[in-house]
CSV table of C-alpha atoms in Angstrom, one decimal:
chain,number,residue,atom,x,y,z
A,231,UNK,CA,32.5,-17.7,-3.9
A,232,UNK,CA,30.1,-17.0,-6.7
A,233,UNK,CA,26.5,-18.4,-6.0
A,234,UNK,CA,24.3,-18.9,-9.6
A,235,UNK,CA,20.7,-19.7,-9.9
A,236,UNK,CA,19.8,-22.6,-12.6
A,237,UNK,CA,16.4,-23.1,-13.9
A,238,UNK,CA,16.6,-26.7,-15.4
A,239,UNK,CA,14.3,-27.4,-18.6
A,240,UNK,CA,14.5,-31.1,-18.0
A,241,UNK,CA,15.0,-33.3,-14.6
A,242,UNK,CA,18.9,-33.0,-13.9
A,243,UNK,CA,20.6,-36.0,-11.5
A,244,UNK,CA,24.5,-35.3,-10.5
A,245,UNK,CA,24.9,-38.5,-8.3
A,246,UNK,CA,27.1,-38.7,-5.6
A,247,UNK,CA,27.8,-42.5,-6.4
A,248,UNK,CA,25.9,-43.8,-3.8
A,249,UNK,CA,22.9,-46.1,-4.0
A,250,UNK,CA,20.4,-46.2,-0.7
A,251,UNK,CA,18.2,-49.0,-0.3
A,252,UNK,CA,14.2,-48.7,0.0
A,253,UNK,CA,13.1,-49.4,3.6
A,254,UNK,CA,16.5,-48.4,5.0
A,255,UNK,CA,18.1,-45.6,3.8
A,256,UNK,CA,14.5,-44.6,2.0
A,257,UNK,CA,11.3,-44.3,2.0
A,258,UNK,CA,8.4,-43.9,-0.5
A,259,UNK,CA,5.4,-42.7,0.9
A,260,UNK,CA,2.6,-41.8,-2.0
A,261,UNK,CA,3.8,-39.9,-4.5
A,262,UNK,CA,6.6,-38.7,-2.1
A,263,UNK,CA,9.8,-40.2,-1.5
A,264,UNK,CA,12.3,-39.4,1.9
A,265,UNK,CA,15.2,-40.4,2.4
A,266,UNK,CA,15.5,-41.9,6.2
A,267,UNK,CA,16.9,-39.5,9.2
A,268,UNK,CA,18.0,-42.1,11.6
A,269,UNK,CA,17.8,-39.8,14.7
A,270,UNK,CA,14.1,-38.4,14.6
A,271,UNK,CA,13.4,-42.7,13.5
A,272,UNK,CA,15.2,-43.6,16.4
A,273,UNK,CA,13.6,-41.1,18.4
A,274,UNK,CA,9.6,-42.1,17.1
A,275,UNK,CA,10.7,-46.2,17.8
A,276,UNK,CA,13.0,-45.5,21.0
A,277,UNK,CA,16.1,-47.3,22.0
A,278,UNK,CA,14.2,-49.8,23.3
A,279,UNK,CA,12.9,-51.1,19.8
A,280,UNK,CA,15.9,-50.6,17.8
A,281,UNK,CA,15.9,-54.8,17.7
A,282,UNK,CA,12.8,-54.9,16.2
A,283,UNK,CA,13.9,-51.7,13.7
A,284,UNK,CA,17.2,-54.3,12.9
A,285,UNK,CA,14.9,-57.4,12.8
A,286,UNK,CA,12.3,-55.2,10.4
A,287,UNK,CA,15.5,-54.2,7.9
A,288,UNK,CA,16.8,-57.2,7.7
A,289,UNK,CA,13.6,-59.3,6.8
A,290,UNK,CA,12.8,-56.5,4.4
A,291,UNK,CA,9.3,-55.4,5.8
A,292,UNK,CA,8.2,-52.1,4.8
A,293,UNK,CA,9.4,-50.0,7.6
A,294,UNK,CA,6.6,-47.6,7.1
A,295,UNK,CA,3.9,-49.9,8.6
A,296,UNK,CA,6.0,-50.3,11.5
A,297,UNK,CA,6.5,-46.6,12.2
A,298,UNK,CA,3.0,-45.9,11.3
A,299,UNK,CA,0.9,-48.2,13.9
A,300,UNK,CA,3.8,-46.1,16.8
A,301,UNK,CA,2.8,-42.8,15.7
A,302,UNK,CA,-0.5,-42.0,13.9
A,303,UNK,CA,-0.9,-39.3,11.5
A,304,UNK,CA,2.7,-39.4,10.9
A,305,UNK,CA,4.2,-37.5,8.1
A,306,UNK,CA,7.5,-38.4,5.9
A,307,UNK,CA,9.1,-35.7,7.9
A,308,UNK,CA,8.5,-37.1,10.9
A,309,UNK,CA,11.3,-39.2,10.1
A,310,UNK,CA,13.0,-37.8,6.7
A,311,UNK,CA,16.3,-35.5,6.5
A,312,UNK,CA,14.4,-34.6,3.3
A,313,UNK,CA,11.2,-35.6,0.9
A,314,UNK,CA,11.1,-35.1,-2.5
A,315,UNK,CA,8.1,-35.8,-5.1
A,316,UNK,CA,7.7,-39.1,-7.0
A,317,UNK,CA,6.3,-38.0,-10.8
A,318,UNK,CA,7.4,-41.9,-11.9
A,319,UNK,CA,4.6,-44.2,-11.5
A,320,UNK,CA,7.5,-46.8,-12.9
A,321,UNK,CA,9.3,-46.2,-10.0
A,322,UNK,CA,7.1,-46.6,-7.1
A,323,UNK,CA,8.9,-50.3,-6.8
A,324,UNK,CA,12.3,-49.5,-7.2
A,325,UNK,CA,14.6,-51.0,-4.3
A,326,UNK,CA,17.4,-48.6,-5.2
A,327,UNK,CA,17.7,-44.6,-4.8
A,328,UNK,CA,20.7,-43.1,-6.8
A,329,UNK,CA,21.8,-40.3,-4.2
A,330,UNK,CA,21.6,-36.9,-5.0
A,331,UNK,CA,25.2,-34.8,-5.1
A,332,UNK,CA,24.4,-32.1,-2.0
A,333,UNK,CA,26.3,-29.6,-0.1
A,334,UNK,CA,27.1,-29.5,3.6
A,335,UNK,CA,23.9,-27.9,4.3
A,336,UNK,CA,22.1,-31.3,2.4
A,337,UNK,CA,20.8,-29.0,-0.3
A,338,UNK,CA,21.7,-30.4,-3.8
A,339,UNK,CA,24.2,-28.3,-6.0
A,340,UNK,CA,25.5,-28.7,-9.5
A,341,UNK,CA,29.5,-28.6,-9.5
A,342,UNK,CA,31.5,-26.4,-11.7
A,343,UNK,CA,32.7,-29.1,-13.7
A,344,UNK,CA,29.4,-30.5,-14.5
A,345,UNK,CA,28.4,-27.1,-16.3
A,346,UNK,CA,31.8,-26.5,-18.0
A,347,UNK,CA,31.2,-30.1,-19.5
A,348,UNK,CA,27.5,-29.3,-20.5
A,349,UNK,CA,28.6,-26.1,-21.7
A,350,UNK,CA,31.8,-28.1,-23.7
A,351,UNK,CA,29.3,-30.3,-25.1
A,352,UNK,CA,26.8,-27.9,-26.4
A,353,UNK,CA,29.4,-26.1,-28.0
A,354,UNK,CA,31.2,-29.1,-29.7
A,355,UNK,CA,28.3,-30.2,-31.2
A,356,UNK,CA,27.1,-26.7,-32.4
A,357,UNK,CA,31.3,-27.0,-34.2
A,358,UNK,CA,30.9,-31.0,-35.4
């Protein structure tokens, strides 16, 4: 298999179709957003306080107040499979993520397809 490096001139989403919800699947911390590892959460909140974790989701608390007065200091890595930056102010109450299309590694990727149809379009409206 080929691997090819892109350097995008403008933000690029390929979503993967799913939408992850802020305090459950998400986080935003800052001007940094993580989307939720349940394993290292489960691991700084401890089987013991999964209820509470459950009674925090489903009363739609911000779940970062919660995991902050367990562990000080903590970091969005702490309990993130990944963080990314937030350069949206307008976004910094959205209660919706569009997922990211990654690969088995969780790294995003760009299909095939999607550059065969960018490159399609480019050239049928350099022709029309």
């Amino acid at each position: 298999m080929t691997s090819v490096k892109l350097k995008t001139l403008t933000p690029v989403h390929i979503g993967s179709g799913r939408e992850l919800a802020r305090d459950v699947e998400f986080l935003q911390w800052n001007n940094e957003i993580g989307v939720i590892d349940e394993k290292k959460t489960l691991e700084i909140i401890g089987e013991e306080n999964i209820g509470t974790w459950v009674a925090i989701i489903e009363s739609q608390e911000p779940l970062l107040n919660y995991l902050t007065t367990i562990k000080k200091n903590l970091k969005l890595m702490d309990v993130c499979k990944y963080t990314m930056p937030l350069y949206a102010n307008k976004y910094s109450q959205t209660r919706t993520l569009k997922e990211q299309l990654r690969n088995g590694t969780g790294k995003p990727y760009i299909p095939g397809s999607s550059i065969k149809g960018a490159i399609r379009t480019a050239l049928l409206n350099i022709f029309l």
